[in-house]
């Protein structure tokens, strides 16, 4: 913020223009909270001093709110992209672990250079019959997401390449190769099931994130649905004799704390002159039905 607005505020705390210019300065510096603080203070001073600036202040306030919302939304978007990539990687790692467990349980060696996942934190249940074939499935069912993350972060995974087209399966980071001809049909089927399950989980996960991104792209509250005083969505709109619509809570607070006049037209106004704007309320309700996130906009 420039030194002029700051010095003016220090000299006169009721200097409306100083707060307004300070808010604009913070807005230019992308300091959204400070900008809104100063601009709202300027708006309140304008009401207290009965000074009519039209929409000059309110337009900048809406701009600051929109910029702050966009900045926070972009931050959330980046976090979701990172989370999506991490979860996809975790699914693949878990699939590798399951397949290596199956191969090891059936006597196929894993490269000595690969450190298998320890099972001290997440025990792998074994079927009462003693068959190790059920271990990977039971492991997935019994392990919590947090435990899977611990495994992914604390352990390295043996490599299994399902894309080999020459009838081989590479296991481990060394040169050990397991030929499909050495595997029983049951083992091959189990490996294929693990791959299919992992692919299904990744598809569902990516579709979920795509839906979230699609809804986010539609996030925009029309200005005509926002009140002239609170600059928030009008949940209970009322209209004055001047033809201006306000949110009931905001206009009542103005009448009781500031004075009995319309804050925009400055015409005399009392509570009993407020008429519910039912058409606007229906419009707001329809908008919220399609955009529930707007409740906290």
PDB file of C-alpha atoms in Angstrom:
ATOM      1  CA  UNK A   1       0.000   0.000   0.000  1.00  0.00           C
ATOM      2  CA  UNK A   2       1.285   3.470  -0.826  1.00  0.00           C
ATOM      3  CA  UNK A   3       2.433   5.813   1.909  1.00  0.00           C
ATOM      4  CA  UNK A   4      -0.150   8.498   1.050  1.00  0.00           C
ATOM      5  CA  UNK A   5      -3.294   6.476   1.927  1.00  0.00           C
ATOM      6  CA  UNK A   6      -1.604   5.044   5.016  1.00  0.00           C
ATOM      7  CA  UNK A   7      -0.558   8.487   6.256  1.00  0.00           C
ATOM      8  CA  UNK A   8      -4.013   9.906   5.532  1.00  0.00           C
ATOM      9  CA  UNK A   9      -5.651   7.152   7.573  1.00  0.00           C
ATOM     10  CA  UNK A  10      -3.265   7.799  10.453  1.00  0.00           C
ATOM     11  CA  UNK A  11      -4.179  11.490  10.423  1.00  0.00           C
ATOM     12  CA  UNK A  12      -7.918  10.988   9.998  1.00  0.00           C
ATOM     13  CA  UNK A  13      -9.533   7.611  10.670  1.00  0.00           C
ATOM     14  CA  UNK A  14     -12.765   8.853   9.070  1.00  0.00           C
ATOM     15  CA  UNK A  15     -11.115   9.683   5.744  1.00  0.00           C
ATOM     16  CA  UNK A  16     -13.315   7.707   3.397  1.00  0.00           C
ATOM     17  CA  UNK A  17     -11.246   8.258   0.254  1.00  0.00           C
ATOM     18  CA  UNK A  18      -8.058   7.201   2.019  1.00  0.00           C
ATOM     19  CA  UNK A  19      -9.581   3.827   2.878  1.00  0.00           C
ATOM     20  CA  UNK A  20     -10.921   3.476  -0.658  1.00  0.00           C
ATOM     21  CA  UNK A  21      -7.545   4.177  -2.289  1.00  0.00           C
ATOM     22  CA  UNK A  22      -5.807   1.951   0.261  1.00  0.00           C
ATOM     23  CA  UNK A  23      -8.181  -0.858  -0.678  1.00  0.00           C
ATOM     24  CA  UNK A  24      -7.408  -0.373  -4.357  1.00  0.00           C
ATOM     25  CA  UNK A  25      -3.680  -0.441  -3.586  1.00  0.00           C
ATOM     26  CA  UNK A  26      -4.005  -3.739  -1.703  1.00  0.00           C
ATOM     27  CA  UNK A  27      -6.088  -5.081  -4.579  1.00  0.00           C
ATOM     28  CA  UNK A  28      -3.293  -4.246  -7.015  1.00  0.00           C
ATOM     29  CA  UNK A  29      -0.856  -6.131  -4.774  1.00  0.00           C
ATOM     30  CA  UNK A  30      -3.150  -9.198  -4.689  1.00  0.00           C
ATOM     31  CA  UNK A  31      -3.663  -8.754  -0.952  1.00  0.00           C
ATOM     32  CA  UNK A  32      -7.316  -9.710  -1.071  1.00  0.00           C
ATOM     33  CA  UNK A  33      -8.177  -9.749   2.636  1.00  0.00           C
ATOM     34  CA  UNK A  34      -6.540  -6.382   3.306  1.00  0.00           C
ATOM     35  CA  UNK A  35      -8.218  -4.931   0.221  1.00  0.00           C
ATOM     36  CA  UNK A  36     -11.650  -6.088   1.364  1.00  0.00           C
ATOM     37  CA  UNK A  37     -11.024  -4.816   4.875  1.00  0.00           C
ATOM     38  CA  UNK A  38     -10.217  -1.305   3.649  1.00  0.00           C
ATOM     39  CA  UNK A  39     -12.931  -1.211   0.995  1.00  0.00           C
ATOM     40  CA  UNK A  40     -15.646  -2.400   3.377  1.00  0.00           C
ATOM     41  CA  UNK A  41     -14.517   0.225   5.880  1.00  0.00           C
ATOM     42  CA  UNK A  42     -14.816   2.867   3.149  1.00  0.00           C
ATOM     43  CA  UNK A  43     -18.286   1.582   2.308  1.00  0.00           C
ATOM     44  CA  UNK A  44     -19.378   1.745   5.958  1.00  0.00           C
ATOM     45  CA  UNK A  45     -18.004   5.287   6.278  1.00  0.00           C
ATOM     46  CA  UNK A  46     -19.979   6.321   3.196  1.00  0.00           C
ATOM     47  CA  UNK A  47     -23.174   5.062   4.819  1.00  0.00           C
ATOM     48  CA  UNK A  48     -22.422   6.678   8.167  1.00  0.00           C
ATOM     49  CA  UNK A  49     -21.566   9.998   6.526  1.00  0.00           C
ATOM     50  CA  UNK A  50     -24.593   9.789   4.179  1.00  0.00           C
ATOM     51  CA  UNK A  51     -22.369  10.227   1.148  1.00  0.00           C
ATOM     52  CA  UNK A  52     -23.557   8.800  -2.145  1.00  0.00           C
ATOM     53  CA  UNK A  53     -20.826   7.361  -4.349  1.00  0.00           C
ATOM     54  CA  UNK A  54     -23.198   5.282  -6.434  1.00  0.00           C
ATOM     55  CA  UNK A  55     -21.607   1.959  -7.325  1.00  0.00           C
ATOM     56  CA  UNK A  56     -18.012   3.232  -7.280  1.00  0.00           C
ATOM     57  CA  UNK A  57     -17.148   1.464  -4.028  1.00  0.00           C
ATOM     58  CA  UNK A  58     -19.411  -1.546  -4.428  1.00  0.00           C
ATOM     59  CA  UNK A  59     -17.995  -2.389  -7.859  1.00  0.00           C
ATOM     60  CA  UNK A  60     -14.463  -2.542  -6.449  1.00  0.00           C
ATOM     61  CA  UNK A  61     -15.667  -4.608  -3.479  1.00  0.00           C
ATOM     62  CA  UNK A  62     -17.243  -7.155  -5.804  1.00  0.00           C
ATOM     63  CA  UNK A  63     -14.056  -7.210  -7.847  1.00  0.00           C
ATOM     64  CA  UNK A  64     -11.956  -7.868  -4.728  1.00  0.00           C
ATOM     65  CA  UNK A  65     -14.283 -10.665  -3.601  1.00  0.00           C
ATOM     66  CA  UNK A  66     -14.185 -12.247  -7.024  1.00  0.00           C
ATOM     67  CA  UNK A  67     -10.385 -12.036  -7.192  1.00  0.00           C
ATOM     68  CA  UNK A  68     -10.040 -13.570  -3.744  1.00  0.00           C
ATOM     69  CA  UNK A  69     -12.424 -16.380  -4.657  1.00  0.00           C
ATOM     70  CA  UNK A  70     -10.518 -17.073  -7.886  1.00  0.00           C
ATOM     71  CA  UNK A  71      -7.166 -17.138  -6.062  1.00  0.00           C
ATOM     72  CA  UNK A  72      -8.436 -19.576  -3.430  1.00  0.00           C
ATOM     73  CA  UNK A  73     -10.093 -21.690  -6.106  1.00  0.00           C
ATOM     74  CA  UNK A  74      -6.886 -21.874  -8.144  1.00  0.00           C
ATOM     75  CA  UNK A  75      -4.989 -22.979  -5.054  1.00  0.00           C
ATOM     76  CA  UNK A  76      -7.556 -25.725  -4.417  1.00  0.00           C
ATOM     77  CA  UNK A  77      -7.316 -26.793  -8.048  1.00  0.00           C
ATOM     78  CA  UNK A  78      -3.534 -27.195  -7.854  1.00  0.00           C
ATOM     79  CA  UNK A  79      -3.852 -29.184  -4.642  1.00  0.00           C
ATOM     80  CA  UNK A  80      -6.436 -31.477  -6.252  1.00  0.00           C
ATOM     81  CA  UNK A  81      -4.221 -32.067  -9.306  1.00  0.00           C
ATOM     82  CA  UNK A  82      -1.333 -33.044  -7.024  1.00  0.00           C
ATOM     83  CA  UNK A  83      -3.636 -35.291  -4.981  1.00  0.00           C
ATOM     84  CA  UNK A  84      -4.991 -36.962  -8.120  1.00  0.00           C
ATOM     85  CA  UNK A  85      -1.481 -37.724  -9.391  1.00  0.00           C
ATOM     86  CA  UNK A  86      -0.453 -39.054  -5.983  1.00  0.00           C
ATOM     87  CA  UNK A  87      -3.489 -41.328  -5.657  1.00  0.00           C
ATOM     88  CA  UNK A  88      -2.991 -42.738  -9.160  1.00  0.00           C
ATOM     89  CA  UNK A  89       0.624 -43.461  -8.310  1.00  0.00           C
ATOM     90  CA  UNK A  90      -0.446 -45.083  -5.064  1.00  0.00           C
ATOM     91  CA  UNK A  91      -2.901 -47.355  -6.884  1.00  0.00           C
ATOM     92  CA  UNK A  92      -0.172 -48.477  -9.286  1.00  0.00           C
ATOM     93  CA  UNK A  93       2.269 -49.112  -6.454  1.00  0.00           C
ATOM     94  CA  UNK A  94      -0.289 -51.112  -4.551  1.00  0.00           C
ATOM     95  CA  UNK A  95      -0.972 -53.201  -7.668  1.00  0.00           C
ATOM     96  CA  UNK A  96       2.760 -53.876  -8.051  1.00  0.00           C
ATOM     97  CA  UNK A  97       2.954 -54.976  -4.450  1.00  0.00           C
ATOM     98  CA  UNK A  98      -0.012 -57.324  -4.818  1.00  0.00           C
ATOM     99  CA  UNK A  99       1.412 -58.936  -7.956  1.00  0.00           C
ATOM    100  CA  UNK A 100       4.849 -59.400  -6.424  1.00  0.00           C
ATOM    101  CA  UNK A 101       3.195 -60.951  -3.380  1.00  0.00           C
ATOM    102  CA  UNK A 102       1.385 -63.427  -5.632  1.00  0.00           C
ATOM    103  CA  UNK A 103       4.564 -64.302  -7.538  1.00  0.00           C
ATOM    104  CA  UNK A 104       6.633 -64.678  -4.380  1.00  0.00           C
ATOM    105  CA  UNK A 105       3.963 -66.844  -2.756  1.00  0.00           C
ATOM    106  CA  UNK A 106       4.165 -69.224  -5.720  1.00  0.00           C
ATOM    107  CA  UNK A 107       7.928 -69.566  -5.620  1.00  0.00           C
ATOM    108  CA  UNK A 108       8.925 -66.952  -8.189  1.00  0.00           C
ATOM    109  CA  UNK A 109      11.964 -65.051  -6.958  1.00  0.00           C
ATOM    110  CA  UNK A 110      12.081 -61.291  -6.675  1.00  0.00           C
ATOM    111  CA  UNK A 111      15.269 -59.408  -7.465  1.00  0.00           C
ATOM    112  CA  UNK A 112      17.603 -59.185  -4.490  1.00  0.00           C
ATOM    113  CA  UNK A 113      18.112 -55.494  -5.257  1.00  0.00           C
ATOM    114  CA  UNK A 114      14.479 -54.812  -4.516  1.00  0.00           C
ATOM    115  CA  UNK A 115      13.387 -54.310  -0.939  1.00  0.00           C
ATOM    116  CA  UNK A 116       9.892 -55.788  -0.571  1.00  0.00           C
ATOM    117  CA  UNK A 117       7.310 -54.021   1.509  1.00  0.00           C
ATOM    118  CA  UNK A 118       7.545 -54.977   5.148  1.00  0.00           C
ATOM    119  CA  UNK A 119       4.398 -56.342   6.743  1.00  0.00           C
ATOM    120  CA  UNK A 120       5.082 -55.256  10.287  1.00  0.00           C
ATOM    121  CA  UNK A 121       2.425 -52.520  10.149  1.00  0.00           C
ATOM    122  CA  UNK A 122      -0.079 -54.065   7.769  1.00  0.00           C
ATOM    123  CA  UNK A 123      -0.265 -57.832   8.244  1.00  0.00           C
ATOM    124  CA  UNK A 124      -1.413 -59.779   5.209  1.00  0.00           C
ATOM    125  CA  UNK A 125      -4.213 -62.152   6.242  1.00  0.00           C
ATOM    126  CA  UNK A 126      -3.946 -65.720   4.994  1.00  0.00           C
ATOM    127  CA  UNK A 127      -6.878 -67.929   4.107  1.00  0.00           C
ATOM    128  CA  UNK A 128      -7.581 -70.547   6.815  1.00  0.00           C
ATOM    129  CA  UNK A 129      -6.873 -73.224   4.235  1.00  0.00           C
ATOM    130  CA  UNK A 130      -3.319 -71.993   4.122  1.00  0.00           C
ATOM    131  CA  UNK A 131      -3.469 -70.959   0.471  1.00  0.00           C
ATOM    132  CA  UNK A 132      -1.460 -67.808  -0.171  1.00  0.00           C
ATOM    133  CA  UNK A 133      -3.591 -66.974  -3.200  1.00  0.00           C
ATOM    134  CA  UNK A 134      -6.063 -65.043  -1.061  1.00  0.00           C
ATOM    135  CA  UNK A 135      -3.435 -62.839   0.589  1.00  0.00           C
ATOM    136  CA  UNK A 136      -3.384 -59.883  -1.823  1.00  0.00           C
ATOM    137  CA  UNK A 137      -7.163 -59.522  -1.960  1.00  0.00           C
ATOM    138  CA  UNK A 138      -7.491 -59.763   1.809  1.00  0.00           C
ATOM    139  CA  UNK A 139      -4.687 -57.254   2.151  1.00  0.00           C
ATOM    140  CA  UNK A 140      -6.550 -54.695   0.069  1.00  0.00           C
ATOM    141  CA  UNK A 141      -9.773 -55.251   2.012  1.00  0.00           C
ATOM    142  CA  UNK A 142      -8.158 -55.030   5.450  1.00  0.00           C
ATOM    143  CA  UNK A 143      -5.644 -52.221   4.938  1.00  0.00           C
ATOM    144  CA  UNK A 144      -6.870 -48.676   5.451  1.00  0.00           C
ATOM    145  CA  UNK A 145      -5.978 -45.883   2.988  1.00  0.00           C
ATOM    146  CA  UNK A 146      -3.590 -44.446   5.567  1.00  0.00           C
ATOM    147  CA  UNK A 147      -1.820 -47.783   5.864  1.00  0.00           C
ATOM    148  CA  UNK A 148      -1.519 -48.015   2.101  1.00  0.00           C
ATOM    149  CA  UNK A 149       0.021 -44.547   2.046  1.00  0.00           C
ATOM    150  CA  UNK A 150       2.500 -45.586   4.737  1.00  0.00           C
ATOM    151  CA  UNK A 151       3.470 -48.536   2.592  1.00  0.00           C
ATOM    152  CA  UNK A 152       3.864 -46.375  -0.483  1.00  0.00           C
ATOM    153  CA  UNK A 153       6.008 -43.812   1.288  1.00  0.00           C
ATOM    154  CA  UNK A 154       8.182 -46.100   3.399  1.00  0.00           C
ATOM    155  CA  UNK A 155       8.869 -48.962   1.025  1.00  0.00           C
ATOM    156  CA  UNK A 156      10.136 -49.600  -2.456  1.00  0.00           C
ATOM    157  CA  UNK A 157       8.296 -51.873  -4.815  1.00  0.00           C
ATOM    158  CA  UNK A 158       9.412 -54.721  -6.966  1.00  0.00           C
ATOM    159  CA  UNK A 159       8.714 -54.048 -10.601  1.00  0.00           C
ATOM    160  CA  UNK A 160       6.166 -56.011 -12.578  1.00  0.00           C
ATOM    161  CA  UNK A 161       5.612 -55.140 -16.219  1.00  0.00           C
ATOM    162  CA  UNK A 162       2.247 -56.353 -17.546  1.00  0.00           C
ATOM    163  CA  UNK A 163       2.988 -54.913 -20.981  1.00  0.00           C
ATOM    164  CA  UNK A 164       5.487 -57.611 -21.999  1.00  0.00           C
ATOM    165  CA  UNK A 165       4.333 -59.172 -25.230  1.00  0.00           C
ATOM    166  CA  UNK A 166       6.826 -62.017 -25.442  1.00  0.00           C
ATOM    167  CA  UNK A 167       5.262 -64.192 -22.784  1.00  0.00           C
ATOM    168  CA  UNK A 168       7.482 -62.935 -19.964  1.00  0.00           C
ATOM    169  CA  UNK A 169       6.884 -60.957 -16.790  1.00  0.00           C
ATOM    170  CA  UNK A 170       9.720 -58.799 -15.492  1.00  0.00           C
ATOM    171  CA  UNK A 171       9.961 -58.851 -11.712  1.00  0.00           C
ATOM    172  CA  UNK A 172      12.238 -56.741  -9.576  1.00  0.00           C
ATOM    173  CA  UNK A 173      14.848 -54.182 -10.542  1.00  0.00           C
ATOM    174  CA  UNK A 174      17.368 -56.796 -11.575  1.00  0.00           C
ATOM    175  CA  UNK A 175      17.481 -59.060 -14.617  1.00  0.00           C
ATOM    176  CA  UNK A 176      15.255 -61.794 -13.218  1.00  0.00           C
ATOM    177  CA  UNK A 177      12.442 -62.595 -15.637  1.00  0.00           C
ATOM    178  CA  UNK A 178       9.487 -64.852 -14.966  1.00  0.00           C
ATOM    179  CA  UNK A 179       8.104 -66.532 -18.067  1.00  0.00           C
ATOM    180  CA  UNK A 180       4.365 -66.938 -18.302  1.00  0.00           C
ATOM    181  CA  UNK A 181       4.991 -70.551 -19.251  1.00  0.00           C
ATOM    182  CA  UNK A 182       6.364 -71.039 -15.729  1.00  0.00           C
ATOM    183  CA  UNK A 183       3.129 -69.781 -14.155  1.00  0.00           C
ATOM    184  CA  UNK A 184      -0.006 -71.731 -13.544  1.00  0.00           C
ATOM    185  CA  UNK A 185      -3.183 -70.457 -15.228  1.00  0.00           C
ATOM    186  CA  UNK A 186      -4.478 -69.549 -11.788  1.00  0.00           C
ATOM    187  CA  UNK A 187      -1.501 -67.264 -11.105  1.00  0.00           C
ATOM    188  CA  UNK A 188      -1.829 -65.606 -14.492  1.00  0.00           C
ATOM    189  CA  UNK A 189      -5.523 -65.036 -13.847  1.00  0.00           C
ATOM    190  CA  UNK A 190      -4.774 -63.513 -10.438  1.00  0.00           C
ATOM    191  CA  UNK A 191      -2.241 -61.116 -11.963  1.00  0.00           C
ATOM    192  CA  UNK A 192      -4.749 -60.075 -14.605  1.00  0.00           C
ATOM    193  CA  UNK A 193      -7.381 -59.476 -11.915  1.00  0.00           C
ATOM    194  CA  UNK A 194      -5.017 -57.188 -10.019  1.00  0.00           C
ATOM    195  CA  UNK A 195      -4.328 -55.186 -13.196  1.00  0.00           C
ATOM    196  CA  UNK A 196      -8.034 -54.899 -13.972  1.00  0.00           C
ATOM    197  CA  UNK A 197      -8.876 -53.812 -10.428  1.00  0.00           C
ATOM    198  CA  UNK A 198      -6.155 -51.144 -10.491  1.00  0.00           C
ATOM    199  CA  UNK A 199      -7.334 -49.858 -13.854  1.00  0.00           C
ATOM    200  CA  UNK A 200     -10.925 -49.728 -12.618  1.00  0.00           C
ATOM    201  CA  UNK A 201      -9.933 -47.770  -9.508  1.00  0.00           C
ATOM    202  CA  UNK A 202      -7.915 -45.262 -11.541  1.00  0.00           C
ATOM    203  CA  UNK A 203     -10.775 -44.795 -14.000  1.00  0.00           C
ATOM    204  CA  UNK A 204     -13.248 -44.144 -11.175  1.00  0.00           C
ATOM    205  CA  UNK A 205     -10.803 -41.810  -9.445  1.00  0.00           C
ATOM    206  CA  UNK A 206     -10.099 -39.772 -12.585  1.00  0.00           C
ATOM    207  CA  UNK A 207     -13.806 -39.545 -13.416  1.00  0.00           C
ATOM    208  CA  UNK A 208     -14.489 -38.234  -9.918  1.00  0.00           C
ATOM    209  CA  UNK A 209     -11.848 -35.522 -10.233  1.00  0.00           C
ATOM    210  CA  UNK A 210     -13.161 -34.646 -13.712  1.00  0.00           C
ATOM    211  CA  UNK A 211     -16.642 -34.102 -12.257  1.00  0.00           C
ATOM    212  CA  UNK A 212     -15.229 -31.826  -9.563  1.00  0.00           C
ATOM    213  CA  UNK A 213     -13.331 -29.820 -12.172  1.00  0.00           C
ATOM    214  CA  UNK A 214     -16.425 -29.515 -14.368  1.00  0.00           C
ATOM    215  CA  UNK A 215     -18.500 -28.151 -11.493  1.00  0.00           C
ATOM    216  CA  UNK A 216     -15.760 -25.691 -10.581  1.00  0.00           C
ATOM    217  CA  UNK A 217     -15.655 -24.237 -14.087  1.00  0.00           C
ATOM    218  CA  UNK A 218     -19.301 -23.207 -13.707  1.00  0.00           C
ATOM    219  CA  UNK A 219     -18.729 -21.331 -10.438  1.00  0.00           C
ATOM    220  CA  UNK A 220     -19.830 -17.774 -10.968  1.00  0.00           C
ATOM    221  CA  UNK A 221     -22.420 -15.840  -9.018  1.00  0.00           C
ATOM    222  CA  UNK A 222     -24.193 -13.224 -11.177  1.00  0.00           C
ATOM    223  CA  UNK A 223     -23.920  -9.748  -9.711  1.00  0.00           C
ATOM    224  CA  UNK A 224     -27.676  -9.207  -9.921  1.00  0.00           C
ATOM    225  CA  UNK A 225     -28.128 -11.959  -7.300  1.00  0.00           C
ATOM    226  CA  UNK A 226     -25.856 -10.176  -4.800  1.00  0.00           C
ATOM    227  CA  UNK A 227     -27.103  -7.581  -2.327  1.00  0.00           C
ATOM    228  CA  UNK A 228     -26.111  -3.934  -2.592  1.00  0.00           C
ATOM    229  CA  UNK A 229     -25.077  -3.774   1.061  1.00  0.00           C
ATOM    230  CA  UNK A 230     -23.591  -7.145   2.022  1.00  0.00           C
ATOM    231  CA  UNK A 231     -22.437  -8.024  -1.543  1.00  0.00           C
ATOM    232  CA  UNK A 232     -23.483 -11.582  -0.794  1.00  0.00           C
ATOM    233  CA  UNK A 233     -26.152 -13.786  -2.325  1.00  0.00           C
ATOM    234  CA  UNK A 234     -29.605 -12.440  -1.427  1.00  0.00           C
ATOM    235  CA  UNK A 235     -31.289 -15.300   0.395  1.00  0.00           C
ATOM    236  CA  UNK A 236     -34.265 -13.137   1.442  1.00  0.00           C
ATOM    237  CA  UNK A 237     -34.593 -10.333  -1.121  1.00  0.00           C
ATOM    238  CA  UNK A 238     -36.929  -7.392  -0.522  1.00  0.00           C
ATOM    239  CA  UNK A 239     -37.719  -4.417  -2.733  1.00  0.00           C
ATOM    240  CA  UNK A 240     -38.063  -0.763  -1.666  1.00  0.00           C
ATOM    241  CA  UNK A 241     -40.420   1.913  -3.067  1.00  0.00           C
ATOM    242  CA  UNK A 242     -37.440   3.136  -5.102  1.00  0.00           C
ATOM    243  CA  UNK A 243     -37.403  -0.177  -6.958  1.00  0.00           C
ATOM    244  CA  UNK A 244     -34.076  -1.335  -5.496  1.00  0.00           C
ATOM    245  CA  UNK A 245     -33.726  -4.876  -4.150  1.00  0.00           C
ATOM    246  CA  UNK A 246     -31.746  -5.652  -0.991  1.00  0.00           C
ATOM    247  CA  UNK A 247     -31.239  -8.651   1.236  1.00  0.00           C
ATOM    248  CA  UNK A 248     -33.690  -8.275   4.125  1.00  0.00           C
ATOM    249  CA  UNK A 249     -31.136  -8.792   6.886  1.00  0.00           C
ATOM    250  CA  UNK A 250     -28.767  -6.220   5.413  1.00  0.00           C
ATOM    251  CA  UNK A 251     -31.348  -3.499   4.795  1.00  0.00           C
ATOM    252  CA  UNK A 252     -32.867  -3.968   8.257  1.00  0.00           C
ATOM    253  CA  UNK A 253     -29.435  -3.595   9.826  1.00  0.00           C
ATOM    254  CA  UNK A 254     -28.943  -0.406   7.808  1.00  0.00           C
ATOM    255  CA  UNK A 255     -32.289   1.054   8.874  1.00  0.00           C
ATOM    256  CA  UNK A 256     -31.659   0.318  12.547  1.00  0.00           C
ATOM    257  CA  UNK A 257     -28.018   1.360  12.759  1.00  0.00           C
ATOM    258  CA  UNK A 258     -27.566   4.064  10.119  1.00  0.00           C
ATOM    259  CA  UNK A 259     -30.911   5.689   9.442  1.00  0.00           C
ATOM    260  CA  UNK A 260     -34.358   5.375   7.891  1.00  0.00           C
ATOM    261  CA  UNK A 261     -33.433   5.998   4.273  1.00  0.00           C
ATOM    262  CA  UNK A 262     -32.667   3.951   1.184  1.00  0.00           C
ATOM    263  CA  UNK A 263     -28.845   3.589   1.068  1.00  0.00           C
ATOM    264  CA  UNK A 264     -28.770   3.914  -2.739  1.00  0.00           C
ATOM    265  CA  UNK A 265     -31.550   6.392  -3.583  1.00  0.00           C
ATOM    266  CA  UNK A 266     -31.407   8.150  -0.175  1.00  0.00           C
ATOM    267  CA  UNK A 267     -35.197   8.362  -0.166  1.00  0.00           C
ATOM    268  CA  UNK A 268     -36.955   8.011   3.217  1.00  0.00           C
ATOM    269  CA  UNK A 269     -37.560   4.352   4.049  1.00  0.00           C
ATOM    270  CA  UNK A 270     -39.077   2.383   6.930  1.00  0.00           C
ATOM    271  CA  UNK A 271     -39.288  -1.340   7.647  1.00  0.00           C
ATOM    272  CA  UNK A 272     -42.985  -1.598   6.809  1.00  0.00           C
ATOM    273  CA  UNK A 273     -42.278  -0.325   3.299  1.00  0.00           C
ATOM    274  CA  UNK A 274     -40.152  -3.367   2.465  1.00  0.00           C
ATOM    275  CA  UNK A 275     -41.918  -5.796   0.131  1.00  0.00           C
ATOM    276  CA  UNK A 276     -40.685  -9.377  -0.430  1.00  0.00           C
ATOM    277  CA  UNK A 277     -39.283  -9.779  -3.927  1.00  0.00           C
ATOM    278  CA  UNK A 278     -40.701 -13.232  -4.604  1.00  0.00           C
ATOM    279  CA  UNK A 279     -39.541 -13.404  -8.204  1.00  0.00           C
ATOM    280  CA  UNK A 280     -35.953 -12.694  -7.213  1.00  0.00           C
ATOM    281  CA  UNK A 281     -36.201 -15.226  -4.397  1.00  0.00           C
ATOM    282  CA  UNK A 282     -37.277 -17.906  -6.866  1.00  0.00           C
ATOM    283  CA  UNK A 283     -34.346 -17.016  -9.124  1.00  0.00           C
ATOM    284  CA  UNK A 284     -31.912 -17.267  -6.205  1.00  0.00           C
ATOM    285  CA  UNK A 285     -33.440 -20.571  -5.104  1.00  0.00           C
ATOM    286  CA  UNK A 286     -33.099 -22.017  -8.610  1.00  0.00           C
ATOM    287  CA  UNK A 287     -29.487 -20.850  -8.764  1.00  0.00           C
ATOM    288  CA  UNK A 288     -28.681 -22.498  -5.424  1.00  0.00           C
ATOM    289  CA  UNK A 289     -30.309 -25.732  -6.542  1.00  0.00           C
ATOM    290  CA  UNK A 290     -27.833 -25.939  -9.415  1.00  0.00           C
ATOM    291  CA  UNK A 291     -24.904 -24.375  -7.532  1.00  0.00           C
ATOM    292  CA  UNK A 292     -24.978 -25.389  -3.856  1.00  0.00           C
ATOM    293  CA  UNK A 293     -21.410 -24.114  -3.378  1.00  0.00           C
ATOM    294  CA  UNK A 294     -22.750 -20.544  -3.760  1.00  0.00           C
ATOM    295  CA  UNK A 295     -24.207 -20.655  -0.236  1.00  0.00           C
ATOM    296  CA  UNK A 296     -20.773 -19.694   1.095  1.00  0.00           C
ATOM    297  CA  UNK A 297     -19.688 -17.470  -1.780  1.00  0.00           C
TER     298      UNK A 297
END
